[in-house]
PDB file of C-alpha atoms in Angstrom:
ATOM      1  CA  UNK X 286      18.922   1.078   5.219  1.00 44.00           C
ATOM      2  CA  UNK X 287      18.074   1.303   1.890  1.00 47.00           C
ATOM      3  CA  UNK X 288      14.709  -0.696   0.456  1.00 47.00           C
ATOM      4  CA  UNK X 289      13.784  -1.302   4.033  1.00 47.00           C
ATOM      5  CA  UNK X 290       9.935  -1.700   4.315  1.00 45.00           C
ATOM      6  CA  UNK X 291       8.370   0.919   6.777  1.00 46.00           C
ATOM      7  CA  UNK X 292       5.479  -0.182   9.070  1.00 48.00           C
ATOM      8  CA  UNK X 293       3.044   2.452   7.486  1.00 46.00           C
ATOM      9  CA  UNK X 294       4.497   1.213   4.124  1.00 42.00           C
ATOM     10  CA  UNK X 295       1.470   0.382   1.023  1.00 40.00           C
ATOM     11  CA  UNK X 296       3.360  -2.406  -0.234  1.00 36.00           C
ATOM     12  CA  UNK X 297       4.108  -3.941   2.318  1.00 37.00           C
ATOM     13  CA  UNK X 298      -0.003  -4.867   2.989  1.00 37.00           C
ATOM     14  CA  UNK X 299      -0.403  -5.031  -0.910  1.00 40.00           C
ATOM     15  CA  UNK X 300       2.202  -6.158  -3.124  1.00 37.00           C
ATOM     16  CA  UNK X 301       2.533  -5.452  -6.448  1.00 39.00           C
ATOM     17  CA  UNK X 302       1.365  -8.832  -8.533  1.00 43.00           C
ATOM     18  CA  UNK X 303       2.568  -9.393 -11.945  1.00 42.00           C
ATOM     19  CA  UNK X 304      -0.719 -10.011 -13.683  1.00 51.00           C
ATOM     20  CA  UNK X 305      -3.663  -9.560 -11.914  1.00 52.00           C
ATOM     21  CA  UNK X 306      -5.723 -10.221 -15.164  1.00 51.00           C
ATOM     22  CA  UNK X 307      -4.732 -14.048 -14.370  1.00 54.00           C
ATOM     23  CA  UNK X 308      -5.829 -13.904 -10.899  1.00 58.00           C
ATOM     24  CA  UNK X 309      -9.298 -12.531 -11.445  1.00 60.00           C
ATOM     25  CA  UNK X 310      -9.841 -15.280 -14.841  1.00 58.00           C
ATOM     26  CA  UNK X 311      -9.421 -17.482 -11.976  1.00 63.00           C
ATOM     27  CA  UNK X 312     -12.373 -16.179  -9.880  1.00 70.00           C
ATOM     28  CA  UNK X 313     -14.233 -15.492 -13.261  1.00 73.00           C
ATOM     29  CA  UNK X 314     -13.743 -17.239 -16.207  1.00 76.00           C
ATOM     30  CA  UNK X 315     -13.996 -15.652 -19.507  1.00 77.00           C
ATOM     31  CA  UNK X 316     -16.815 -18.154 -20.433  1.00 78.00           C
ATOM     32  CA  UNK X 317     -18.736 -17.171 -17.149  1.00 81.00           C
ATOM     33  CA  UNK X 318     -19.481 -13.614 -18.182  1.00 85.00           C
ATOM     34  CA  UNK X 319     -21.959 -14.648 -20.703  1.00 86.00           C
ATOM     35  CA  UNK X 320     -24.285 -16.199 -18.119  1.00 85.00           C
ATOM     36  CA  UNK X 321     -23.627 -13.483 -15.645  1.00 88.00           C
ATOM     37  CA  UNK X 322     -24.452 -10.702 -18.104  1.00 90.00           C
ATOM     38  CA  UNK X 323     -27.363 -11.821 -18.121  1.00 91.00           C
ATOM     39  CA  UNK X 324     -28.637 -13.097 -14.589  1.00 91.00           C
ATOM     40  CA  UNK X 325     -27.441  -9.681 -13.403  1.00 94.00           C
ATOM     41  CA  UNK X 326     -28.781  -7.650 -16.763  1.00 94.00           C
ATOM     42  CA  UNK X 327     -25.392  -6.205 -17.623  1.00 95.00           C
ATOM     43  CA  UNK X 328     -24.549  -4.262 -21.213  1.00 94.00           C
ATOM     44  CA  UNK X 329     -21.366  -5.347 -22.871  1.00 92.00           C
ATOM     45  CA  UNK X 330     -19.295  -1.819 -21.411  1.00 95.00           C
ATOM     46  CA  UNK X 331     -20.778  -2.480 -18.091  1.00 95.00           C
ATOM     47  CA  UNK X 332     -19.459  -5.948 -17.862  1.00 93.00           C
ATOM     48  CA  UNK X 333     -15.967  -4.131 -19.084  1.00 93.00           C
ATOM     49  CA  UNK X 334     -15.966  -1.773 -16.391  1.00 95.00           C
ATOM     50  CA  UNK X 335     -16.746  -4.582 -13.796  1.00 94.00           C
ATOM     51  CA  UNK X 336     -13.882  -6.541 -14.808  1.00 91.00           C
ATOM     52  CA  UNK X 337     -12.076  -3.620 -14.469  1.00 93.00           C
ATOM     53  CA  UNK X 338     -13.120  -3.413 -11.299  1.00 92.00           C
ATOM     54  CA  UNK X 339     -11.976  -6.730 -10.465  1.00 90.00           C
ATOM     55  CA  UNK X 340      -8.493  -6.002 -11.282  1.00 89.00           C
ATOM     56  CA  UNK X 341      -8.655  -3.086  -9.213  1.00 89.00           C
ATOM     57  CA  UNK X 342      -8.124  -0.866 -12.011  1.00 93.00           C
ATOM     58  CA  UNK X 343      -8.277   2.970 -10.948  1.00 94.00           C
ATOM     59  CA  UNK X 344     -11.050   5.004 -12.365  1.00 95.00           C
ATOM     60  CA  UNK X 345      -8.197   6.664 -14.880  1.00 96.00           C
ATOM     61  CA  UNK X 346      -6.901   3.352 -15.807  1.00 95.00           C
ATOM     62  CA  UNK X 347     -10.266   2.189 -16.818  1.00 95.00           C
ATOM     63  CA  UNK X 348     -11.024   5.501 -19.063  1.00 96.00           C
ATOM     64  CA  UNK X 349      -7.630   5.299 -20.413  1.00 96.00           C
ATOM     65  CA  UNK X 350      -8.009   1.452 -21.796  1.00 95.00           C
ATOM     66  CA  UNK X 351     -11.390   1.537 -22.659  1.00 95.00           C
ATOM     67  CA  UNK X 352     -10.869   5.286 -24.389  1.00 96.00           C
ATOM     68  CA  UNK X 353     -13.403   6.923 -23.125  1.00 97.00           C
ATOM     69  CA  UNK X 354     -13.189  10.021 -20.389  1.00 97.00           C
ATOM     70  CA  UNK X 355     -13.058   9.345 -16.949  1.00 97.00           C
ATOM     71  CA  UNK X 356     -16.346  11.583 -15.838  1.00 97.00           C
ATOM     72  CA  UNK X 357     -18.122   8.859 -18.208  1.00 97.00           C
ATOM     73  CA  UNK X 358     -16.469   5.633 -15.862  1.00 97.00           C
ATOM     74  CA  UNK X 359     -18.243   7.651 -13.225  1.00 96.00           C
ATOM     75  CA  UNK X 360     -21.650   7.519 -14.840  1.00 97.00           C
ATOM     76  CA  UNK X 361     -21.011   3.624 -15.415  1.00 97.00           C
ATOM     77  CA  UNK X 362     -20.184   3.070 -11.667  1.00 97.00           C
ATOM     78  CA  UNK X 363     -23.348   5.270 -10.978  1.00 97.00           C
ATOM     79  CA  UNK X 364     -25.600   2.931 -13.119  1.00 97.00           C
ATOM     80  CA  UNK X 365     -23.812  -0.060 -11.786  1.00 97.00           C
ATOM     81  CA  UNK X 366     -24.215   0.205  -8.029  1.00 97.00           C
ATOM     82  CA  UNK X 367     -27.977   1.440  -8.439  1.00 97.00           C
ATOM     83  CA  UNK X 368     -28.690  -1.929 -10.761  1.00 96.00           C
ATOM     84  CA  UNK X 369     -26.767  -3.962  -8.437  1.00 96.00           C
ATOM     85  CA  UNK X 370     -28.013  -2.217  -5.432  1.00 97.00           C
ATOM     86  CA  UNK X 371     -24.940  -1.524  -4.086  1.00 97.00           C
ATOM     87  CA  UNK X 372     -23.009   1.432  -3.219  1.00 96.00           C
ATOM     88  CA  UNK X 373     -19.164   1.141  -3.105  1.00 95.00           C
ATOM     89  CA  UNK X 374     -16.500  -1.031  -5.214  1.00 94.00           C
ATOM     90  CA  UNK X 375     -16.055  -3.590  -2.769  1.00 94.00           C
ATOM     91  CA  UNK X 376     -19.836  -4.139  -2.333  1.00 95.00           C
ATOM     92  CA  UNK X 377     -19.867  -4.487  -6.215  1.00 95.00           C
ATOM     93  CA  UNK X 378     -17.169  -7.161  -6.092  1.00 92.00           C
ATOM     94  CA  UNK X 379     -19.120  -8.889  -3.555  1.00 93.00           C
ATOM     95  CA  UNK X 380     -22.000  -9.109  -5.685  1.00 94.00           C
ATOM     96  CA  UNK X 381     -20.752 -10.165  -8.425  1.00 92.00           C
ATOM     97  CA  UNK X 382     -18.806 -12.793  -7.182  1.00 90.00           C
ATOM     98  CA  UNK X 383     -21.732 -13.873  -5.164  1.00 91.00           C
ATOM     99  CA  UNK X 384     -23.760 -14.120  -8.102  1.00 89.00           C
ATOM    100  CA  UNK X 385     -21.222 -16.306 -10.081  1.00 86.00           C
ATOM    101  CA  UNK X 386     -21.003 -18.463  -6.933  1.00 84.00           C
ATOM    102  CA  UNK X 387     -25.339 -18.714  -7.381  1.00 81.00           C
ATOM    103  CA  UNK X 388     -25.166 -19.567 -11.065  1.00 77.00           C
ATOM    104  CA  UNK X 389     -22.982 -22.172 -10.514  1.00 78.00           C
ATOM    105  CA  UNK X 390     -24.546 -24.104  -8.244  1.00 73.00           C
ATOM    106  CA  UNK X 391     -27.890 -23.871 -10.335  1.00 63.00           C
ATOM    107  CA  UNK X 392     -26.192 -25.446 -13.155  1.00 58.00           C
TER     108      UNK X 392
END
């Protein structure tokens, strides 16, 4: 049975999507990173390696389109979850997000 989906099977739980780049301007507008720069004290690269981050980019991925070496993507996640006080991706997503969620309520 040819193309048959195994139980233990990746994409069966996650799918490929065609562009997750439009899923995660849905959760975070490109006009929201501005303001969230800034509440959470973010550099410009930072905010490009959290976005990255959101689109569930790989580590490589991220060195590869920002062009800059993968042991250096390290250092940025290292900076990241100590100024975000957090300590693993999907804590950093959570943050994030949650922060968004806090800014726009204020406004």
């Amino acid at each position: 049975m040819q193309g048959a989906k195994r139980p233990g099977d990746q994409s069966v739980i996650n799918p490929p999507t065609p562009d997750r780049g439009d899923q995660i301007e849905s959760l975070l507008p490109q006009a929201a990173w501005v303001g969230l720069s800034k509440l959470l004290g973010l550099s410009p690269r930072e905010v490009q390696i959290v976005r990255a981050v959101l689109n569930d980019d790989k580590q490589e991925t991220i060195a590869a389109n920002l062009g800059i070496s993968p042991f250096t993507v390290n250092t940025y996640f290292q900076r990241l979850y100590l100024k975000l006080q957090v300590g693993s991706r999907p804590q950093l997503i959570v943050r994030v997000l949650s922060a968004y969620r806090v800014s726009t309520q204020s406004e």
